Structures are given as C-alpha cells and as structure tokens.
Tab-separated table of C-alpha atoms in Angstrom:
chain	number	residue	atom	x	y	z
A	1	MET	CA	-32.726	9.714	7.552
A	2	THR	CA	-32.235	6.152	6.311
A	3	SER	CA	-31.582	3.415	8.841
A	4	GLY	CA	-29.141	1.842	6.423
A	5	ARG	CA	-25.380	2.172	6.687
A	6	VAL	CA	-22.078	0.990	5.285
A	7	VAL	CA	-19.788	-0.988	7.591
A	8	LEU	CA	-16.130	-1.361	6.603
A	9	ALA	CA	-15.159	-4.632	8.248
A	10	ALA	CA	-11.569	-5.739	8.830
A	11	THR	CA	-10.970	-9.431	8.175
A	12	PRO	CA	-8.128	-11.664	9.411
A	13	ILE	CA	-4.827	-11.168	7.575
A	14	GLY	CA	-4.008	-14.856	7.766
A	15	ASN	CA	-5.315	-16.622	10.843
A	16	PRO	CA	-9.141	-16.982	10.924
A	17	GLY	CA	-8.923	-17.173	14.707
A	18	ASP	CA	-8.251	-13.415	14.738
A	19	ALA	CA	-11.828	-12.692	13.591
A	20	SER	CA	-13.868	-10.807	16.158
A	21	GLY	CA	-17.321	-11.707	17.434
A	22	ARG	CA	-18.588	-8.515	15.808
A	23	LEU	CA	-17.320	-9.664	12.403
A	24	ARG	CA	-19.113	-12.984	12.788
A	25	GLN	CA	-22.330	-11.233	13.719
A	26	LEU	CA	-22.034	-8.769	10.835
A	27	LEU	CA	-21.504	-11.497	8.246
A	28	GLU	CA	-24.565	-13.322	9.554
A	29	THR	CA	-26.899	-10.311	9.674
A	30	ALA	CA	-25.833	-7.815	6.976
A	31	ASP	CA	-28.335	-7.327	4.172
A	32	VAL	CA	-25.510	-7.067	1.640
A	33	VAL	CA	-21.904	-8.252	1.846
A	34	ALA	CA	-19.696	-6.579	-0.754
A	35	ALA	CA	-16.558	-8.705	-1.073
A	36	GLU	CA	-13.297	-8.227	-2.954
A	37	ASP	CA	-13.293	-11.969	-3.680
A	38	THR	CA	-16.563	-13.821	-3.097
A	39	ARG	CA	-14.807	-17.195	-3.002
A	40	ARG	CA	-12.495	-16.052	-0.221
A	41	LEU	CA	-15.508	-14.672	1.621
A	42	ARG	CA	-17.227	-18.069	1.435
A	43	SER	CA	-14.047	-19.751	2.685
A	44	LEU	CA	-13.786	-17.312	5.587
A	45	ALA	CA	-17.446	-17.854	6.507
A	46	ALA	CA	-16.893	-21.615	6.495
A	47	ALA	CA	-13.804	-21.277	8.695
A	48	LEU	CA	-15.768	-19.111	11.117
A	49	GLU	CA	-18.782	-21.444	10.958
A	50	VAL	CA	-21.163	-18.608	10.123
A	51	THR	CA	-23.947	-18.489	7.553
A	52	ILE	CA	-24.228	-15.419	5.343
A	53	SER	CA	-27.909	-14.613	4.999
A	54	GLY	CA	-27.683	-11.432	2.922
A	55	ARG	CA	-26.871	-10.923	-0.741
A	56	VAL	CA	-23.201	-11.365	-1.634
A	57	MET	CA	-21.845	-8.948	-4.263
A	58	SER	CA	-18.401	-8.746	-5.803
A	59	PHE	CA	-16.626	-5.458	-5.091
A	60	TYR	CA	-13.116	-5.310	-6.510
A	61	GLU	CA	-10.806	-2.906	-8.318
A	62	HIS	CA	-12.264	-3.303	-11.795
A	63	ASN	CA	-15.964	-3.082	-10.892
A	64	GLU	CA	-15.761	-0.734	-7.901
A	65	ALA	CA	-16.918	2.384	-9.779
A	66	GLY	CA	-19.998	0.617	-11.120
A	67	ARG	CA	-20.869	-1.017	-7.813
A	68	VAL	CA	-20.838	2.165	-5.716
A	69	PRO	CA	-24.201	3.525	-7.008
A	70	GLN	CA	-25.801	0.099	-6.469
A	71	LEU	CA	-24.542	-0.084	-2.900
A	72	LEU	CA	-25.684	3.475	-2.185
A	73	ASP	CA	-29.170	2.536	-3.387
A	74	ARG	CA	-29.220	-0.338	-0.912
A	75	VAL	CA	-28.197	1.968	1.927
A	76	TRP	CA	-30.872	4.502	0.951
A	77	ALA	CA	-33.356	1.601	1.075
A	78	GLY	CA	-32.355	0.953	4.690
A	79	ASP	CA	-29.970	-1.968	4.228
A	80	VAL	CA	-26.795	-2.650	6.164
A	81	VAL	CA	-23.970	-3.068	3.636
A	82	ALA	CA	-20.842	-4.825	4.908
A	83	VAL	CA	-17.640	-4.295	2.919
A	84	VAL	CA	-14.862	-6.863	3.257
A	85	THR	CA	-11.624	-7.421	1.373
A	86	ASP	CA	-9.338	-10.431	1.127
A	87	ALA	CA	-7.477	-9.441	4.294
A	88	GLY	CA	-7.245	-6.468	6.626
A	89	MET	CA	-9.089	-3.173	6.416
A	90	PRO	CA	-11.068	-2.163	3.302
A	91	ALA	CA	-9.840	0.997	1.526
A	92	VAL	CA	-6.221	0.471	2.654
A	93	SER	CA	-4.671	-0.472	-0.720
A	94	ASP	CA	-7.954	-2.286	-1.353
A	95	PRO	CA	-11.461	-1.348	-2.600
A	96	GLY	CA	-13.595	0.827	-0.334
A	97	TYR	CA	-12.338	4.409	-0.521
A	98	SER	CA	-14.682	5.509	-3.302
A	99	LEU	CA	-17.673	4.118	-1.412
A	100	VAL	CA	-16.694	5.997	1.753
A	101	VAL	CA	-16.397	9.258	-0.201
A	102	ALA	CA	-19.764	8.669	-1.889
A	103	CYS	CA	-21.457	8.005	1.460
A	104	ILE	CA	-20.026	11.188	2.946
A	105	GLU	CA	-21.151	13.229	-0.065
A	106	ASP	CA	-24.688	11.796	0.181
A	107	GLY	CA	-24.854	12.159	3.954
A	108	LEU	CA	-25.188	8.414	4.481
A	109	PRO	CA	-23.882	6.665	7.609
A	110	VAL	CA	-20.582	4.852	7.277
A	111	THR	CA	-18.750	3.176	10.127
A	112	CYS	CA	-15.864	0.811	10.698
A	113	LEU	CA	-15.530	-2.549	12.382
A	114	PRO	CA	-11.849	-2.605	13.420
A	115	GLY	CA	-9.651	-5.641	13.350
A	116	PRO	CA	-6.313	-7.071	12.198
A	117	SER	CA	-3.923	-4.840	10.246
A	118	ALA	CA	-0.852	-5.982	8.341
A	119	VAL	CA	0.513	-2.436	8.579
A	120	THR	CA	0.639	-2.153	12.355
A	121	THR	CA	1.468	-5.839	12.848
A	122	ALA	CA	4.572	-5.502	10.668
A	123	LEU	CA	5.485	-2.196	12.273
A	124	VAL	CA	5.607	-3.539	15.818
A	125	LEU	CA	7.481	-6.685	14.756
A	126	SER	CA	10.100	-4.794	12.742
A	127	GLY	CA	12.160	-3.607	15.689
A	128	LEU	CA	12.241	-0.131	14.134
A	129	PRO	CA	10.904	3.064	15.768
A	130	VAL	CA	7.107	3.088	16.035
A	131	ASP	CA	6.454	6.535	17.517
A	132	ARG	CA	6.090	8.140	14.064
A	133	PHE	CA	5.375	6.212	10.888
A	134	CYS	CA	3.761	6.498	7.465
A	135	PHE	CA	2.146	4.017	5.092
A	136	ASP	CA	2.891	4.238	1.364
A	137	GLY	CA	0.864	1.474	-0.286
A	138	PHE	CA	2.625	-0.409	-3.098
A	139	PRO	CA	5.766	0.943	-4.817
A	140	PRO	CA	5.459	1.765	-8.542
A	141	ARG	CA	6.066	-1.235	-10.778
A	142	ARG	CA	8.277	0.508	-13.340
A	143	ALA	CA	11.909	0.783	-12.297
A	144	GLY	CA	12.282	4.482	-13.166
A	145	ARG	CA	9.209	5.545	-11.242
A	146	ARG	CA	10.163	3.250	-8.368
A	147	ARG	CA	13.535	4.988	-8.051
A	148	THR	CA	11.749	8.337	-7.990
A	149	TRP	CA	9.494	7.046	-5.226
A	150	LEU	CA	12.530	5.818	-3.280
A	151	ALA	CA	14.276	9.174	-3.721
A	152	ARG	CA	11.335	10.857	-2.024
A	153	LEU	CA	11.657	8.440	0.887
A	154	ALA	CA	15.276	9.532	1.255
A	155	ALA	CA	13.980	12.644	3.008
A	156	GLU	CA	11.338	10.832	5.085
A	157	GLU	CA	12.345	10.758	8.753
A	158	ARG	CA	9.417	8.593	9.840
A	159	THR	CA	9.465	4.804	9.683
A	160	CYS	CA	7.772	3.837	6.420
A	161	VAL	CA	5.586	0.768	5.889
A	162	PHE	CA	4.681	-0.480	2.427
A	163	PHE	CA	3.426	-3.593	0.663
A	164	GLU	CA	5.294	-5.355	-2.127
A	165	SER	CA	4.756	-8.290	-4.435
A	166	PRO	CA	7.064	-11.242	-3.684
A	167	HIS	CA	8.053	-11.220	-7.367
A	168	ARG	CA	9.330	-7.626	-7.198
A	169	LEU	CA	10.682	-7.617	-3.652
A	170	ALA	CA	14.326	-8.380	-4.470
A	171	ASP	CA	14.499	-5.684	-7.165
A	172	THR	CA	12.866	-3.125	-4.887
A	173	LEU	CA	15.267	-3.856	-2.025
A	174	ALA	CA	18.296	-3.739	-4.338
A	175	GLU	CA	17.208	-0.371	-5.741
A	176	ALA	CA	16.448	0.892	-2.221
A	177	ALA	CA	20.006	-0.004	-1.179
A	178	GLU	CA	21.337	2.011	-4.122
A	179	VAL	CA	19.110	5.061	-3.625
A	180	LEU	CA	18.850	5.165	0.182
A	181	GLY	CA	22.186	3.615	1.065
A	182	PRO	CA	23.087	-0.018	1.828
A	183	ASP	CA	23.168	0.524	5.596
A	184	ARG	CA	19.576	1.782	6.009
A	185	ARG	CA	17.778	-0.712	8.237
A	186	ALA	CA	14.582	-2.464	7.221
A	187	ALA	CA	12.427	-5.506	7.931
A	188	VAL	CA	10.685	-7.838	5.502
A	189	CYS	CA	7.607	-9.372	7.096
A	190	ARG	CA	6.209	-12.438	5.339
A	191	GLU	CA	2.984	-14.402	5.879
A	192	LEU	CA	2.041	-12.513	9.039
A	193	THR	CA	-0.139	-14.497	11.501
A	194	LYS	CA	0.102	-17.591	9.283
A	195	THR	CA	1.869	-20.887	9.915
A	196	TYR	CA	5.081	-19.844	8.149
A	197	GLU	CA	5.279	-16.292	9.487
A	198	GLU	CA	8.789	-14.891	9.074
A	199	VAL	CA	10.402	-11.518	9.801
A	200	LEU	CA	13.772	-10.775	8.203
A	201	ARG	CA	15.616	-7.871	9.813
A	202	GLY	CA	18.819	-6.199	8.684
A	203	THR	CA	20.233	-3.560	6.367
A	204	LEU	CA	18.851	-3.012	2.883
A	205	ALA	CA	21.961	-4.575	1.389
A	206	GLU	CA	21.618	-7.658	3.593
A	207	LEU	CA	17.918	-8.051	2.882
A	208	ALA	CA	18.411	-7.614	-0.864
A	209	GLU	CA	20.926	-10.461	-0.789
A	210	ARG	CA	18.746	-12.689	1.396
A	211	THR	CA	15.726	-12.301	-0.893
A	212	ALA	CA	17.604	-12.449	-4.209
A	213	ASP	CA	16.524	-16.048	-4.862
A	214	GLY	CA	12.854	-15.160	-4.338
A	215	VAL	CA	10.323	-15.352	-1.541
A	216	LEU	CA	6.730	-16.511	-1.280
A	217	GLY	CA	3.632	-15.153	0.390
A	218	GLU	CA	2.174	-11.813	1.395
A	219	ILE	CA	4.914	-9.229	2.005
A	220	VAL	CA	5.078	-6.092	4.154
A	221	VAL	CA	8.289	-4.040	4.236
A	222	VAL	CA	9.183	-1.691	7.069
A	223	LEU	CA	11.871	0.882	6.309
A	224	GLU	CA	13.865	2.881	8.830
A	225	GLY	CA	13.383	6.635	8.617
A	226	ALA	CA	16.156	8.898	7.424
A	227	ASP	CA	18.559	10.506	9.827
A	228	ALA	CA	17.762	14.210	9.984
A	229	ALA	CA	21.309	15.070	8.926
A	230	ASP	CA	21.129	12.786	5.866
A	231	SER	CA	17.487	13.216	4.892
A	232	GLU	CA	18.051	14.932	1.549
A	233	ALA	CA	18.785	12.924	-1.585
A	234	SER	CA	21.935	14.114	-3.305
A	235	LEU	CA	21.678	16.263	-6.396
A	236	ASP	CA	23.467	13.584	-8.415
A	237	ASP	CA	20.853	11.017	-7.333
A	238	LEU	CA	18.005	13.281	-8.428
A	239	VAL	CA	19.630	14.021	-11.773
A	240	GLU	CA	20.123	10.299	-12.365
A	241	ILE	CA	16.465	9.598	-11.592
A	242	VAL	CA	15.359	12.337	-13.999
A	243	GLU	CA	17.484	10.863	-16.759
A	244	GLU	CA	16.019	7.398	-16.147
A	245	ARG	CA	12.509	8.794	-16.519
A	246	VAL	CA	13.495	10.584	-19.738
A	247	THR	CA	14.910	7.314	-21.061
A	248	ASP	CA	11.523	5.733	-20.312
A	249	GLY	CA	9.902	8.294	-22.601
A	250	GLU	CA	8.943	11.128	-20.250
A	251	ARG	CA	9.554	14.754	-21.244
A	252	LEU	CA	12.483	16.370	-19.448
A	253	LYS	CA	10.389	19.183	-17.950
A	254	ASP	CA	7.748	16.736	-16.679
A	255	ALA	CA	10.391	14.463	-15.184
A	256	CYS	CA	12.060	17.387	-13.401
A	257	ALA	CA	8.730	18.553	-11.982
A	258	ALA	CA	7.894	15.091	-10.661
A	259	VAL	CA	11.305	14.413	-9.118
A	260	ALA	CA	11.674	17.888	-7.611
A	261	GLU	CA	8.447	17.389	-5.685
A	262	GLY	CA	9.388	16.214	-2.217
A	263	SER	CA	12.941	17.564	-2.430
A	264	SER	CA	14.355	20.943	-1.496
A	265	LEU	CA	15.000	21.769	-5.166
A	266	THR	CA	12.662	23.643	-7.462
A	267	LYS	CA	11.886	22.034	-10.814
A	268	ARG	CA	13.777	24.889	-12.502
A	269	ASP	CA	16.901	24.248	-10.432
A	270	LEU	CA	16.721	20.528	-11.126
A	271	TYR	CA	16.193	21.151	-14.841
A	272	GLN	CA	19.308	23.311	-14.924
A	273	ALA	CA	21.262	20.689	-12.985
A	274	VAL	CA	20.352	18.094	-15.601
A	275	LEU	CA	21.488	20.387	-18.407
A	276	ASP	CA	24.750	21.101	-16.555
A	277	ALA	CA	25.381	17.383	-16.034
A	278	ARG	CA	24.782	16.701	-19.720
A	279	ALA	CA	27.178	19.456	-20.696
A	280	GLU	CA	29.889	18.057	-18.432
A	281	SER	CA	29.524	14.598	-19.930
A	282	ASP	CA	29.862	15.853	-23.537
C-alpha cells in the first residue's frame, strides 16, 4: 500500500488568524499543494508566515478533470497531496469531489483537515433553527430554473443554507418572497469573519428590499424551513413554474417531470393541470 495520501484542507473563510497549526504544518511539508487559485495560496502562506516547499499545482473547475489522474499518480508514488480552495472546505461547492471519488475507487488514502466553514458559521449566526438543516450550493442562474429550485424548497422543513453571488442576491430574494411567501424568515450573511462582517435578519420581503440597491462581498443565505402545515407549493405555483420553463424553450413534458420532482404531484397530474389551466385561460 502506498504511503501517499490526499488531504482535503480547510482554509480560513476570511480571517487568516483562523488557520490551524495543522494547516500551517501541512502547507510547509506537503509534497504537492493543489490550489484553486495559486495566487491566493501564496497570499495565505505569506499571511501565515509559512514556506511552501512542495510543488504547487492549479486545481480549479476547468482543469479539475485533467488534474485528477496527475494527482493520483503522485499519491501512488508516495506523495502527500494537499488540496486547498480559496476559502473553506474543498469539495463543498468547490473543486475536490472528483478527486475524493477517484481515490476511493483506487483504494488510495484520503483524509480531511477540518477548519472554518461558511455554512455552519452562517447557520449559527442566523438566529434560525439549527437542529436540522441542509446545504444547497448555489441557486440556478436562470430565473425559470431558479423558481423551480425555490418551489422545491417550499416543501423543505429543514433550515436551508446556500451561497449566492452578490450580483444575483436581490433577484433571488425577491423571487423567494414570491414563491415561498414574503413572511418566510431568512438571514443574509456577508463577509463572514472579515472586517466588515454583517448579518441581515428579517423576512424575505424585508431582505429583498434591503438588498435591492446591491451588496458586496461573499454571501451566504440561511432560509427558514417550511411549516409542516404549509410545506407544499400550491398547484398554481407549480403550473406557473412549468409555463416559465416552457417559455424558456423547454418541452412541456420535460418541464412537468422536473417540477413534479420534489412535490406530491406526479408528472402526469402536473401535465394535466397545465393543460387545464391553458384551457381555462382561452
């Protein structure tokens, strides 16, 4: 068995002072450091006053597939390969997942060096229930698909955490208020652990208004879970979402299948509901 291994290493999400002693040691001793952004890695090393002795390789979304075989070869050769992203834990909406899967398939050791997490930091600062929660990455960029994604959250009773671009935040919150209801509570967490850290708490309608003029920085949104009695999106909402997807160019049957997933309706029932709604409007 090779003595090499992959180490997924969490990096600070804003404040370099949150780096652990283990992270410092890993950066100094790893044979290879695979970094989402090599310039940010160099800046982090300088802030931590550590010297990276191993080979630094870029490892980001657009070269991840090609890098995985190279990194596996280094592990087979006995090297310690550290994987770091710009902030937080690798593989959580960042590169790393495909490498973990490849290591497992090849029987190679892979371990994790824990550390700061924007997900759990935002969750505990939100003031929303923390006993049960889910993480849902980034919302879809296209408005129609984003509304479909929001409709699925209408039935989610757990607190939901997701990331969002500051440029799309206001639109996402406004659509969430329409689909989930203006009174659903949420929190917008901005620049966590940094100098200008800010947490905005309130209803979706309030937060949509407060962010309408734009915000800056890294954003994490925490959304209150649905009340069990109101956890199903209305049929009218689902029909509207289907029609928006059709307008965007999707086939009616495909749109019904996608939207019905996660609801109590079958795709056949939803398809018929769309036809009925069209007939009523004629």
